[in-house]
mmCIF file of C-alpha atoms and ligand atoms in Angstrom:
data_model
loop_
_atom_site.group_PDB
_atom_site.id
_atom_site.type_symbol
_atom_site.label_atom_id
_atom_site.label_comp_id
_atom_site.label_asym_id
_atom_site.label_seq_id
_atom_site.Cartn_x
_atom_site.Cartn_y
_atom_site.Cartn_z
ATOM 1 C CA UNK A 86 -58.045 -27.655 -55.432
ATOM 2 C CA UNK A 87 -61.417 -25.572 -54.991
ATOM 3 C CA UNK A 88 -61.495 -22.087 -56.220
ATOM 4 C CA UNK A 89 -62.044 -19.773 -53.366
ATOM 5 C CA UNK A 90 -64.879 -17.348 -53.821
ATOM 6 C CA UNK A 91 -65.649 -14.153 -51.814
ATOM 7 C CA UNK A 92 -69.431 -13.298 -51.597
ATOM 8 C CA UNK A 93 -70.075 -8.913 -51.077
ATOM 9 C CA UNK A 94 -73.626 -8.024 -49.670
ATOM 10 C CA UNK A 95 -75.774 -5.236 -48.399
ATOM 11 C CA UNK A 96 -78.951 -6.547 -47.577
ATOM 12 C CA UNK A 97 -81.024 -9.600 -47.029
ATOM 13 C CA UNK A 98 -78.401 -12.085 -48.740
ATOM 14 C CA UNK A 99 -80.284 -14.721 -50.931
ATOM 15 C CA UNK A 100 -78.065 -14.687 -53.248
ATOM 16 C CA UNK A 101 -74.903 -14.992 -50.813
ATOM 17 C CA UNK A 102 -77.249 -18.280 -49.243
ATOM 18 C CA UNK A 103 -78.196 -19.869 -53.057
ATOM 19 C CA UNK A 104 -74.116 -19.788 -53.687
ATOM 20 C CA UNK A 105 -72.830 -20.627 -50.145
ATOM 21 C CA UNK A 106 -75.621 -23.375 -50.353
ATOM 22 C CA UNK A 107 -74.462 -24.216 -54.067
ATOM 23 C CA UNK A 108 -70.781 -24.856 -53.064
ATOM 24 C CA UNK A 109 -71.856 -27.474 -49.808
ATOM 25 C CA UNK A 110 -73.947 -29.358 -51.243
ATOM 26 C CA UNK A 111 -72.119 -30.139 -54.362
ATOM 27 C CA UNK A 112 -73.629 -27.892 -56.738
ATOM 28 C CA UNK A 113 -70.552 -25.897 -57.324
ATOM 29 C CA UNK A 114 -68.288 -28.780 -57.141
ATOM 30 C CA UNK A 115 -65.246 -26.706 -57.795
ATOM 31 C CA UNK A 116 -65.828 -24.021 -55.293
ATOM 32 C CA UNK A 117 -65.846 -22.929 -51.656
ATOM 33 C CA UNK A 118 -67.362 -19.665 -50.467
ATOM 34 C CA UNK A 119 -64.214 -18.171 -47.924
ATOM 35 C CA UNK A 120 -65.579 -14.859 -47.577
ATOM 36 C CA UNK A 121 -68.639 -13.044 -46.995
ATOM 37 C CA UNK A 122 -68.207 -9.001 -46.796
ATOM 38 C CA UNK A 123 -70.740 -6.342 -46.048
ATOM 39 C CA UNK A 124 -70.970 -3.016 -45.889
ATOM 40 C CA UNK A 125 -74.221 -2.749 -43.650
ATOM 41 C CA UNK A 126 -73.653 -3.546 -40.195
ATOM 42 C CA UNK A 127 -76.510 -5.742 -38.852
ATOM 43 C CA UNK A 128 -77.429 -6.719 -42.486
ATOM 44 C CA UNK A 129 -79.455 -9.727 -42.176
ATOM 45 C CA UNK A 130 -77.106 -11.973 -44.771
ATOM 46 C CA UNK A 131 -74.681 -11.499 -41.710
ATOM 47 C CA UNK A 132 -76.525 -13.804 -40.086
ATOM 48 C CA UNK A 133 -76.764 -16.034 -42.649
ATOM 49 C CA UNK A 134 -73.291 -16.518 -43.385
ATOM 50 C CA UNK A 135 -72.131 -16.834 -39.191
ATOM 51 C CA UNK A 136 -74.996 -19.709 -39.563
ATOM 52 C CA UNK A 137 -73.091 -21.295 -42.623
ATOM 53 C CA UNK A 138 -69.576 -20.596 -40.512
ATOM 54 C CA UNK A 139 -68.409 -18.425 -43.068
ATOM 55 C CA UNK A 140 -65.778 -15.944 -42.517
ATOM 56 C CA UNK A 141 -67.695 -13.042 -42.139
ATOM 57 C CA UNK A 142 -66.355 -9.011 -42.765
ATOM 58 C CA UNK A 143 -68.487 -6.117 -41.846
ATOM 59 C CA UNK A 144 -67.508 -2.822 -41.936
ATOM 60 C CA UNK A 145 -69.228 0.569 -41.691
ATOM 61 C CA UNK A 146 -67.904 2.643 -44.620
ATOM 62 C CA UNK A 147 -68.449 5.825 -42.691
ATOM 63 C CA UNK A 148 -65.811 5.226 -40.344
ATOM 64 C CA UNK A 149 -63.048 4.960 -42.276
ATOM 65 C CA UNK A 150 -61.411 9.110 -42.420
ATOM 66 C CA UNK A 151 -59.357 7.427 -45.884
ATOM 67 C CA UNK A 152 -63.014 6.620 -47.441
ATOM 68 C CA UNK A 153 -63.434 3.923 -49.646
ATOM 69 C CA UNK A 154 -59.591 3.995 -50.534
ATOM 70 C CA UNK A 155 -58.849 2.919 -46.798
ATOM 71 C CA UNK A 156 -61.906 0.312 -46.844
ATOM 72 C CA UNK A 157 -60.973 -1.151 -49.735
ATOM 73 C CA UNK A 158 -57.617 -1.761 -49.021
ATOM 74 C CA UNK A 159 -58.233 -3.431 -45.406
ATOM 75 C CA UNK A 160 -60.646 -5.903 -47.976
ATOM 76 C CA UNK A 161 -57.929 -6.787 -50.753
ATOM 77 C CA UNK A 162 -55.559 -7.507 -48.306
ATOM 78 C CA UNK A 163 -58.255 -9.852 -46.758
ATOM 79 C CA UNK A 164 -58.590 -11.090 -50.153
ATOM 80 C CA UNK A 165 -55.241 -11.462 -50.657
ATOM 81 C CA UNK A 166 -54.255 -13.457 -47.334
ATOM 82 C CA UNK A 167 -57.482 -16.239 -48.686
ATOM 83 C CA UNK A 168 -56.367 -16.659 -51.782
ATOM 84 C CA UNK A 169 -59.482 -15.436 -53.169
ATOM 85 C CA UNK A 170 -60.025 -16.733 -56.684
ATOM 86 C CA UNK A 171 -63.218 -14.827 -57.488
ATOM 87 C CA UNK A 172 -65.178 -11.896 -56.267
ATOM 88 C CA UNK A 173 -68.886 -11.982 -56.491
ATOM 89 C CA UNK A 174 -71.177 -8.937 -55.870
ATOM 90 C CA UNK A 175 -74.648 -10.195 -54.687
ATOM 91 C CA UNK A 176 -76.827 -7.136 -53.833
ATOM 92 C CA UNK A 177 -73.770 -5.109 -52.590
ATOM 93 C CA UNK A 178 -74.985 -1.641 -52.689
ATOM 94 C CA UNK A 179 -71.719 0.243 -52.809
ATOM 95 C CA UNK A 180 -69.639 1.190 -56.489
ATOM 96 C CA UNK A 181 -66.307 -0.713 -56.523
ATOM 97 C CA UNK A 182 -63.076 2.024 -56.608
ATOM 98 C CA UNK A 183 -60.356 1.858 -57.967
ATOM 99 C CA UNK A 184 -58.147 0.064 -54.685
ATOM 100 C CA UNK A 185 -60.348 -3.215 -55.503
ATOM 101 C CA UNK A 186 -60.481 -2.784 -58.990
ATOM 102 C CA UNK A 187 -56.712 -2.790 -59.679
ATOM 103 C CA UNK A 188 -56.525 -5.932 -57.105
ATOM 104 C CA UNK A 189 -58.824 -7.994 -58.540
ATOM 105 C CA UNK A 190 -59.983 -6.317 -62.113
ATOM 106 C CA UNK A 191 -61.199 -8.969 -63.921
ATOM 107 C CA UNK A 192 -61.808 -11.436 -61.138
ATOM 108 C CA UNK A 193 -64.878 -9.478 -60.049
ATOM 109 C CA UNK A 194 -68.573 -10.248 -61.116
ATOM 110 C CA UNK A 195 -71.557 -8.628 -60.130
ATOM 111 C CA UNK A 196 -75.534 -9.684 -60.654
ATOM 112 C CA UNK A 197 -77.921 -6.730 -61.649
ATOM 113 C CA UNK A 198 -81.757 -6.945 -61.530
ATOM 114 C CA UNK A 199 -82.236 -5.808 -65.009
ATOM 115 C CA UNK A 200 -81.273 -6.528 -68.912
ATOM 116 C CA UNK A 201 -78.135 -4.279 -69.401
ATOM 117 C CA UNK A 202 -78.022 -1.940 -70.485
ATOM 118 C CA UNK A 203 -80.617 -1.201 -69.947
ATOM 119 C CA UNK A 204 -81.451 0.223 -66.311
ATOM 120 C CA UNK A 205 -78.399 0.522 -64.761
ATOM 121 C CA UNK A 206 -77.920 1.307 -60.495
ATOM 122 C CA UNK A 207 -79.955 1.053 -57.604
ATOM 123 C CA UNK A 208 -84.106 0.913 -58.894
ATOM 124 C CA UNK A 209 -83.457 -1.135 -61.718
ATOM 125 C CA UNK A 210 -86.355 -3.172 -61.196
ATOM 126 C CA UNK A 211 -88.749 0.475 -60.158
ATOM 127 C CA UNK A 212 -87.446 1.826 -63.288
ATOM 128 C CA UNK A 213 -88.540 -1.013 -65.988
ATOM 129 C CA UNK A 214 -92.045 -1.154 -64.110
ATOM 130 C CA UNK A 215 -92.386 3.001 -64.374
ATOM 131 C CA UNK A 216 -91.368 2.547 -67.680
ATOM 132 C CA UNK A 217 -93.826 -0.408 -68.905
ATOM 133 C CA UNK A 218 -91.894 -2.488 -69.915
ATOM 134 C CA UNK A 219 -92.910 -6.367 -70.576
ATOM 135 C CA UNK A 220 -89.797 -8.174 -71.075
ATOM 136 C CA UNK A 221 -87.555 -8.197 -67.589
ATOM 137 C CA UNK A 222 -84.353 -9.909 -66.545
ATOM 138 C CA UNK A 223 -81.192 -10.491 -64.993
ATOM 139 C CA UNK A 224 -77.742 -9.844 -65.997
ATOM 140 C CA UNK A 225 -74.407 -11.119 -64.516
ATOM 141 C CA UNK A 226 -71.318 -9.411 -65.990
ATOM 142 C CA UNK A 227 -68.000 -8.191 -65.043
ATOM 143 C CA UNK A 228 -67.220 -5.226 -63.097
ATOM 144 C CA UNK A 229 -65.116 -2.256 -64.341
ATOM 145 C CA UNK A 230 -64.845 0.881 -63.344
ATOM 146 C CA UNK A 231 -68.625 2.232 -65.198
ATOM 147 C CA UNK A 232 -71.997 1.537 -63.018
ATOM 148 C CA UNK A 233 -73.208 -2.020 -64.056
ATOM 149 C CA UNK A 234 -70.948 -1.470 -67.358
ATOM 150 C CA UNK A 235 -68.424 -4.315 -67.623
ATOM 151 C CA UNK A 236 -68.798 -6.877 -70.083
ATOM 152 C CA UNK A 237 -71.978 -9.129 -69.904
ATOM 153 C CA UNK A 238 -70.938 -12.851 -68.746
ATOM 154 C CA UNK A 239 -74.858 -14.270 -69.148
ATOM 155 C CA UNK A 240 -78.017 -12.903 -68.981
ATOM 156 C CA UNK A 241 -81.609 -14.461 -68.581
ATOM 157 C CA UNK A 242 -85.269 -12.484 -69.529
ATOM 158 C CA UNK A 243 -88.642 -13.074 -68.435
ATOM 159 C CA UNK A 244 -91.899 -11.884 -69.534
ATOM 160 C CA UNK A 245 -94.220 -9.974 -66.816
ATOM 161 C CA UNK A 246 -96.852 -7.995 -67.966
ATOM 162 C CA UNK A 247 -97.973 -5.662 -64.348
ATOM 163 C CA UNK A 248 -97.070 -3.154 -62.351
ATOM 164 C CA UNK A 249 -96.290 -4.805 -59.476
ATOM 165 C CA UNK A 250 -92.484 -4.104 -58.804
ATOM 166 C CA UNK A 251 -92.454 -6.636 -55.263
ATOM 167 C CA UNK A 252 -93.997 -9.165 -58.130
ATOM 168 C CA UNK A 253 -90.993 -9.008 -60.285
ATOM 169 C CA UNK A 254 -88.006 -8.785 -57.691
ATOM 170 C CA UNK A 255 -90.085 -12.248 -56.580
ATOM 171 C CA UNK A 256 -89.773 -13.738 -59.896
ATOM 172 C CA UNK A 257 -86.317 -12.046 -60.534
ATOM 173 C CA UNK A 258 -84.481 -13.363 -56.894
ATOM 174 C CA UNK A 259 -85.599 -17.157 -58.720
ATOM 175 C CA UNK A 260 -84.029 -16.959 -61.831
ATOM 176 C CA UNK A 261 -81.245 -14.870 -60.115
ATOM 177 C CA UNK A 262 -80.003 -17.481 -57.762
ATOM 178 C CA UNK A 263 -79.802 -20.321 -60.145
ATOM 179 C CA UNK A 264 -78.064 -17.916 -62.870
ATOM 180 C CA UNK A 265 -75.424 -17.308 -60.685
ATOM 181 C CA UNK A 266 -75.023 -20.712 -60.102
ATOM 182 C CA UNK A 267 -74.825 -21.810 -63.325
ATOM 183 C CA UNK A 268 -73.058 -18.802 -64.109
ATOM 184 C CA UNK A 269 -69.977 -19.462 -61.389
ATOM 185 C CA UNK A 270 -69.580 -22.849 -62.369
ATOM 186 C CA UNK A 271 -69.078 -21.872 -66.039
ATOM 187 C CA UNK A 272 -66.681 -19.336 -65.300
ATOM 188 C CA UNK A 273 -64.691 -21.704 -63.109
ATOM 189 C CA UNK A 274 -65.226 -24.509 -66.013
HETATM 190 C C1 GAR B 95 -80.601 -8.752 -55.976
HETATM 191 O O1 GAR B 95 -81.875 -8.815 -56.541
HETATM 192 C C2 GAR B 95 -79.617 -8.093 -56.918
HETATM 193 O O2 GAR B 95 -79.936 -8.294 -58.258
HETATM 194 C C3 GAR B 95 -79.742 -6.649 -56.532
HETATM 195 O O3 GAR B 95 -79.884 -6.654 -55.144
HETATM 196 C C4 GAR B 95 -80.615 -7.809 -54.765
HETATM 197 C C5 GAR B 95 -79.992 -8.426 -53.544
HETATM 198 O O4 GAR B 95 -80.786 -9.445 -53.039
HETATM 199 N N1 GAR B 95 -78.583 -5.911 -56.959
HETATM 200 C C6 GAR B 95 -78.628 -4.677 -57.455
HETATM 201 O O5 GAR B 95 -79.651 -4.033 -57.557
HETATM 202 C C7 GAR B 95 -77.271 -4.130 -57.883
HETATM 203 N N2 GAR B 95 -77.417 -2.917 -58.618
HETATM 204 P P1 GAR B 95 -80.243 -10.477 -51.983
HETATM 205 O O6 GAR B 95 -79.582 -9.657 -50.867
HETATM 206 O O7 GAR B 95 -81.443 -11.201 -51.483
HETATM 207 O O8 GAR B 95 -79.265 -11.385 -52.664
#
């Protein structure tokens, strides 16, 4: 039986398209992508996974009066009525509460544009460049109830010496969507 992964997204959605991808064609053999969620309404990776004929959720956070509390519970029950085996955050923009957290703690893994700990939250990659550094990366690693804090599951670095930040997401979004490949199908064994 395939595992049964749920992909969260805010934005353009490479990452939800390398895993969706990933899991059809055989390069996560043990996996199928039931799930995409998104929490920006008219997000391009919406698009993207309606193309792929994947189970698309979008919601606008703002309308819920119960906040994220409310949101999040409308999501684990989705989660819960798919059998979802594993969670992964790919560019979702929002910090998981507690309602998801106690759900699926543990069974939710996020990708960060940086080496944690090292630059944690939303301009990781604005911050190294600001900050000179010449040694970049990516990071994959469990999420808990700290910004970008859970336990590192892999993590790969790469040497850029500019200050072009568009330059290093470009390099980044490469090794990102093969790291989570590699990553998922390690974590699924
Ligand atoms: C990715 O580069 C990911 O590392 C980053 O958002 C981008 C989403 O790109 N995530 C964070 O910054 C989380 N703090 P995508 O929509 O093309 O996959």
């Amino acid at each position: 039986m395939k595992k049964r992964l749920a992909v969260f997204a805010s934005g353009s959605g490479t990452n939800f398209q390398a895993i969706a991808d990933a899991c059809a064609d055989g390069r996560i053999p043990g996996a199928q992508v039931v799930l995409m969620v998104c929490d920006v309404p008219g997000a391009p990776v919406i698009k993207r996974a309606l193309d792929a004929g994947i189970e698309t959720m979008v919601f606008n956070p703002k309308a819920y009066a119960g906040g994220k509390k409310e949101y999040e519970k409308q999501i684990a029950s989705r989660l819960d009525e798919l059998g979802v085996d594993l969670v992964c955050l790919a560019g979702y923009m929002r910090i998981v509460g507690d309602t998801l957290l106690e759900a699926y703690g543990g069974r939710i893994i996020n990708i960060h544009p940086s080496l944690l700990p090292s630059f944690r939250g939303a301009h990781a990659v604005e911050q190294a460049v600001e900050y000179g550094v010449k040694v970049y990366g990516i990071t994959i690693h469990y999420v808990d109830a700290v910004l970008d804090g859970g336990k590192i599951i892999a993590q790969k670095a790469f040497e850029y010496d500019g200050n072009d930040p568009a330059e290093v997401h470009r390099i980044g979004q490469i090794i990102e969507h093969q790291l989570y490949i590699d990553t998922i199908n390690k974590l699924l064994g």
